[in-house]
């Protein structure tokens, strides 16, 4: 069975790409967490910008 497409989001400041398949375990975000389900206070692990600095790829 094919997996549905998972949307990735890119930080417009530094270019970091949030990949739901990988999550952000250093920030306590488990693999499989979609961008919309990230905590409101989650920040880019590279530059520290908030979720509002990200755009869908």
Coordinates of C-alpha atoms in Angstrom, one line a residue:
X1 CA 0.0 0.0 0.0
X2 CA 1.3 3.4 -1.0
X3 CA 1.8 6.0 1.7
X4 CA 0.1 9.4 1.2
X5 CA 2.3 12.3 0.3
X6 CA 3.6 14.0 3.4
X7 CA 4.1 17.8 3.1
X8 CA 7.5 19.2 4.0
X9 CA 8.0 22.8 5.1
X10 CA 11.0 25.0 4.5
X11 CA 12.2 27.8 6.8
X12 CA 12.3 31.0 4.8
X13 CA 15.2 32.4 6.9
X14 CA 17.8 29.6 6.8
X15 CA 16.4 27.0 4.4
X16 CA 16.0 24.2 7.0
X17 CA 13.4 21.7 5.8
X18 CA 11.0 20.1 8.4
X19 CA 10.3 16.5 7.3
X20 CA 7.5 14.9 9.2
X21 CA 9.0 11.4 8.5
X22 CA 12.0 12.5 10.5
X23 CA 10.4 14.8 13.1
X24 CA 12.7 16.8 15.3
X25 CA 13.7 14.5 18.1
X26 CA 16.1 17.0 19.6
X27 CA 13.1 19.2 20.3
X28 CA 10.9 16.3 21.5
X29 CA 8.9 16.0 18.2
X30 CA 8.5 12.3 17.2
X31 CA 8.8 11.1 13.7
X32 CA 5.4 11.1 11.9
X33 CA 4.4 14.5 13.4
X34 CA 2.9 16.6 10.6
X35 CA 3.8 20.3 10.6
X36 CA 0.3 21.4 11.6
X37 CA 0.6 19.3 14.8
X38 CA 3.9 20.8 15.9
X39 CA 3.6 22.7 19.2
X40 CA 2.8 26.4 18.8
X41 CA 6.1 27.3 20.5
X42 CA 8.2 25.0 18.3
X43 CA 11.2 26.8 16.7
X44 CA 13.5 26.0 13.7
X45 CA 16.3 23.9 15.1
X46 CA 18.8 25.8 13.0
X47 CA 17.9 29.5 13.3
X48 CA 15.3 29.6 16.1
X49 CA 12.5 31.2 14.0
X50 CA 8.9 30.2 14.8
X51 CA 6.5 28.2 12.7
X52 CA 5.3 31.4 10.9
X53 CA 8.6 31.6 9.1
X54 CA 8.0 28.3 7.3
X55 CA 6.4 27.8 3.9
X56 CA 5.1 24.6 2.4
X57 CA 7.4 23.1 -0.2

